[in-house]
Coordinates of C-alpha atoms in Angstrom, one line a residue:
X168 CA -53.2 133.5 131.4
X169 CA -51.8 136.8 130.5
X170 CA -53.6 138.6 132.7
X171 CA -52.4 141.0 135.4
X172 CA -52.5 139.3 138.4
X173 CA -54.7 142.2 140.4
X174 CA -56.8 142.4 137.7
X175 CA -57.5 138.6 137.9
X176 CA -58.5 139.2 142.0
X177 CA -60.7 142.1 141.3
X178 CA -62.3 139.4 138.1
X179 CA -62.6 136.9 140.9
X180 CA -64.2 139.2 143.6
X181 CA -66.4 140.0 141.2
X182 CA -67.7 137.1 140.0
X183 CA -67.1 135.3 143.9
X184 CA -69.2 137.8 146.1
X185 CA -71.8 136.8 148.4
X186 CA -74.2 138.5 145.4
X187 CA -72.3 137.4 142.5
X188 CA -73.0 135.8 139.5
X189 CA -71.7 132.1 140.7
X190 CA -74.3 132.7 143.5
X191 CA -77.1 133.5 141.0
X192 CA -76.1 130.4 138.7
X193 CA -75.8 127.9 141.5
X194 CA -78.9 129.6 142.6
X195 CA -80.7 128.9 139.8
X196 CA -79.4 125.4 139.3
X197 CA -80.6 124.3 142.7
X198 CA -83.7 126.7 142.9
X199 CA -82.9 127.3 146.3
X200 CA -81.3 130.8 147.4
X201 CA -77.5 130.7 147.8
X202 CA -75.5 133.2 149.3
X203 CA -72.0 131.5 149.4
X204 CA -69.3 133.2 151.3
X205 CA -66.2 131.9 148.7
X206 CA -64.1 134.9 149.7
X207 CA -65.3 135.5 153.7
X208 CA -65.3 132.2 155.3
X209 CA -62.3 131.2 157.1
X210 CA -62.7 127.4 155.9
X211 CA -63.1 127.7 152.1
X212 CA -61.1 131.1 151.2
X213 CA -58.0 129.2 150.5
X214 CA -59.4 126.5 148.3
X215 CA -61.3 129.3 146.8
X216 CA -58.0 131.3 146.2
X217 CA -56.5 127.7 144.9
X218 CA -59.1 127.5 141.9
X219 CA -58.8 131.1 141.4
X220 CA -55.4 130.1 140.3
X221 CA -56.1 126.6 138.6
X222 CA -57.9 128.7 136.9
X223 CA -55.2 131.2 135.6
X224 CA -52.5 128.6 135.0
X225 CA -54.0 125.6 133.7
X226 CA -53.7 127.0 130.0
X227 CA -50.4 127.4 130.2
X228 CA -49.7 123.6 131.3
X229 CA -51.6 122.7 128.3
X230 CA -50.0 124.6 126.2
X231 CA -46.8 122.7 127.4
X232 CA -48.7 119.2 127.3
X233 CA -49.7 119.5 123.8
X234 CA -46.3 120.9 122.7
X235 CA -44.6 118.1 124.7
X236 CA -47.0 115.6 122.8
X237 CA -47.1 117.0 119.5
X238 CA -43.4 116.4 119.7
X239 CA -43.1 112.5 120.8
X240 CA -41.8 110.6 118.5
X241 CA -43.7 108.7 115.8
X242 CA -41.6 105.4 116.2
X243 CA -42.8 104.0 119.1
X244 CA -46.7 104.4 118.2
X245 CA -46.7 103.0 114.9
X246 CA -44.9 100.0 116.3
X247 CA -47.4 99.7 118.5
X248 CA -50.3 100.5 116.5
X249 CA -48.6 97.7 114.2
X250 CA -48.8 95.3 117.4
X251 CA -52.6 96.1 117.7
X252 CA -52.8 98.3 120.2
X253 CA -55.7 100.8 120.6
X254 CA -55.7 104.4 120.9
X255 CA -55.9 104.6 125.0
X256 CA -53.5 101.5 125.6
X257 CA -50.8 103.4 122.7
X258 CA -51.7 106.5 124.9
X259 CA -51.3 105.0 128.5
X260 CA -48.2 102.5 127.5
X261 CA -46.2 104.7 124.7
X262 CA -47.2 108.6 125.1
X263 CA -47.7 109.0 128.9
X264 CA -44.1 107.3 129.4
X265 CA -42.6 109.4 126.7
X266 CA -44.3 112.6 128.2
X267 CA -42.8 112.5 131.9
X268 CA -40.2 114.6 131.5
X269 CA -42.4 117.5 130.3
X270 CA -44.9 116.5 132.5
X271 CA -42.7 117.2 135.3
X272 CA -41.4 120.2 133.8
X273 CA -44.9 122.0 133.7
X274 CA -45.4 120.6 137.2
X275 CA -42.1 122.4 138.1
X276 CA -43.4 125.6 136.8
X277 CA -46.7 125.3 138.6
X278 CA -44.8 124.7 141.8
X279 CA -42.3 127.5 141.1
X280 CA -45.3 130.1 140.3
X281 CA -47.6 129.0 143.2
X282 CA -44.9 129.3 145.7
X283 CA -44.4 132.8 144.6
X284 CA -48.0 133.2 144.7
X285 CA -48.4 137.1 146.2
X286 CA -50.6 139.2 144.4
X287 CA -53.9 137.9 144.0
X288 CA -53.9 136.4 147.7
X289 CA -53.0 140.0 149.2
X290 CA -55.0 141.8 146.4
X291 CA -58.1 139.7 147.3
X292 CA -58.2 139.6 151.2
X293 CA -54.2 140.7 152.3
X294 CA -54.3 137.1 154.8
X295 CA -57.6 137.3 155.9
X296 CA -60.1 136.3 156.7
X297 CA -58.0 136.2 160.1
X298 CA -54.7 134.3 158.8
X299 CA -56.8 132.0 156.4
X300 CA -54.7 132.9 153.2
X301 CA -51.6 133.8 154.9
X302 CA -49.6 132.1 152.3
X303 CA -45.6 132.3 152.6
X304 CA -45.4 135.2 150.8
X305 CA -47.9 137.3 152.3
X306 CA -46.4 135.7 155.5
X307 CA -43.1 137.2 154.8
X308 CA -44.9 140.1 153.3
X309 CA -46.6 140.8 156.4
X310 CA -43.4 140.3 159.1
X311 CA -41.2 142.8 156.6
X312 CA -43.7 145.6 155.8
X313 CA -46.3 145.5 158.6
X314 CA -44.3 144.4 161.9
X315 CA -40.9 145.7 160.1
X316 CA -39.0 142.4 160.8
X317 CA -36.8 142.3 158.0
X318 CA -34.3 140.4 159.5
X319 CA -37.0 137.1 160.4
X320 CA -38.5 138.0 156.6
X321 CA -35.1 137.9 155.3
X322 CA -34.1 134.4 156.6
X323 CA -37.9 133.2 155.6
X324 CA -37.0 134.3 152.1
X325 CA -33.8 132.2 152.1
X326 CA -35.6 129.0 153.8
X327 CA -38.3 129.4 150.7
X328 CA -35.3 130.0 148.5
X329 CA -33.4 126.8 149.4
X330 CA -36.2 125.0 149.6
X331 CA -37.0 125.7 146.3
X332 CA -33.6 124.8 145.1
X333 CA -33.5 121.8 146.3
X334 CA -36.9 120.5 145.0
X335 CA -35.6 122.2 141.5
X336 CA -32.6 120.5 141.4
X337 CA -33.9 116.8 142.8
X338 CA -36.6 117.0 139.8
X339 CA -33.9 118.4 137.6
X340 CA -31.9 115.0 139.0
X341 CA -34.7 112.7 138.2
X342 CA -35.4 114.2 134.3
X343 CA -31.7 113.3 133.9
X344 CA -31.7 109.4 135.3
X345 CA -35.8 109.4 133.4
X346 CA -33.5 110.8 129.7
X347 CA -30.6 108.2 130.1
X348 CA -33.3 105.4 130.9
X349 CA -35.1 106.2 128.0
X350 CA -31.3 106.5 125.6
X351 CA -30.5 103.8 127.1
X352 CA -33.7 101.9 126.0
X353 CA -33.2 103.2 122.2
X354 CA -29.8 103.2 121.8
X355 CA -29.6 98.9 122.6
X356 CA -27.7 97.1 120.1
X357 CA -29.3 93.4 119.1
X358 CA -27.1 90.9 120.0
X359 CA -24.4 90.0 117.3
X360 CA -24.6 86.3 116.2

């Protein structure tokens, strides 16, 4: 997860190319000879790119989805181990409710990260093959430093800015209403007599 980027898109051309060591493994599982074009073919070098960095980032989510459930509180899953309920119904009826809010904060950071998603996408193939992984930012990239339109790449980077904003912000807006739900809930009084 701490890796430098580059050195993640070298790792992966490595480990990707038509004579790699994924080709010799799913060779060998198979028996028949593959010589898989991850990086090359125009139809799978963005998916392959996508897992490239599912791979990088998915420790960190965990990271934040253990740290978010190591600090639920204990309350609510006594009571309902108390009640009789199981492990997976406690988990899919008392943890998974309490863990939206940092479930949508690592999904946040995943969205903020992959948007800004440059160097192993240009380090790998720089857009290709053709425009394939022409992602925004190599887009942008690509009109400011290769066709020298800084103006168009300027206004790109202020459309992705916004855009970004305002997704932010509305998920920001929903954790809000999802925490005074959730006070709310807690904080009821019982009914004087």
């Amino acid at each position: 997860m701490l890796t430098v980027p580059i050195v993640i898109a070298y790792t992966g051309e490595m480990i990707l190319y038509q004579n790699g060591p994924l080709n010799d493994i799913l060779s060998h599982l198979t028996g028949l000879r593959i010589e898989a074009q991850f990086l090359y073919k125009q139809e799978i070098a963005l998916t392959t790119i996508g897992f490239m960095e599912i791979w990088n980032w998915t420790p960190f989510s965990f990271i934040i989805m253990m740290a978010g459930l190591a600090s639920l509180p204990k309350e609510p899953q006594e009571a309902a181990q108390i009640l009789g309920a199981n492990k997976w119904r406690i988990f899919w009826e008392v943890q998974l409710p309490l863990l939206r809010p940092v479930i949508m904060l690592a999904l946040i950071l995943r969205f903020l990260e992959s948007m800004a998603e440059f160097p192993k996408t240009w380090g790998l193939l720089q857009g290709g093959p053709g425009s394939a992984t022409e992602t925004i930012p190599v887009y942008i990239f690509i009109n400011a430093w290769q066709f020298f339109d800084l103006s168009y790449a300027a206004v790109l980077s202020y459309l992705v800015l916004f855009m970004m904003m305002g997704i932010v912000l509305s998920a920001i807006w929903l954790l809000r209403r999802e925490k005074k739900s959730l006070d709310a809930m807690y904080e009821s009084k019982p009914e004087e007599a």
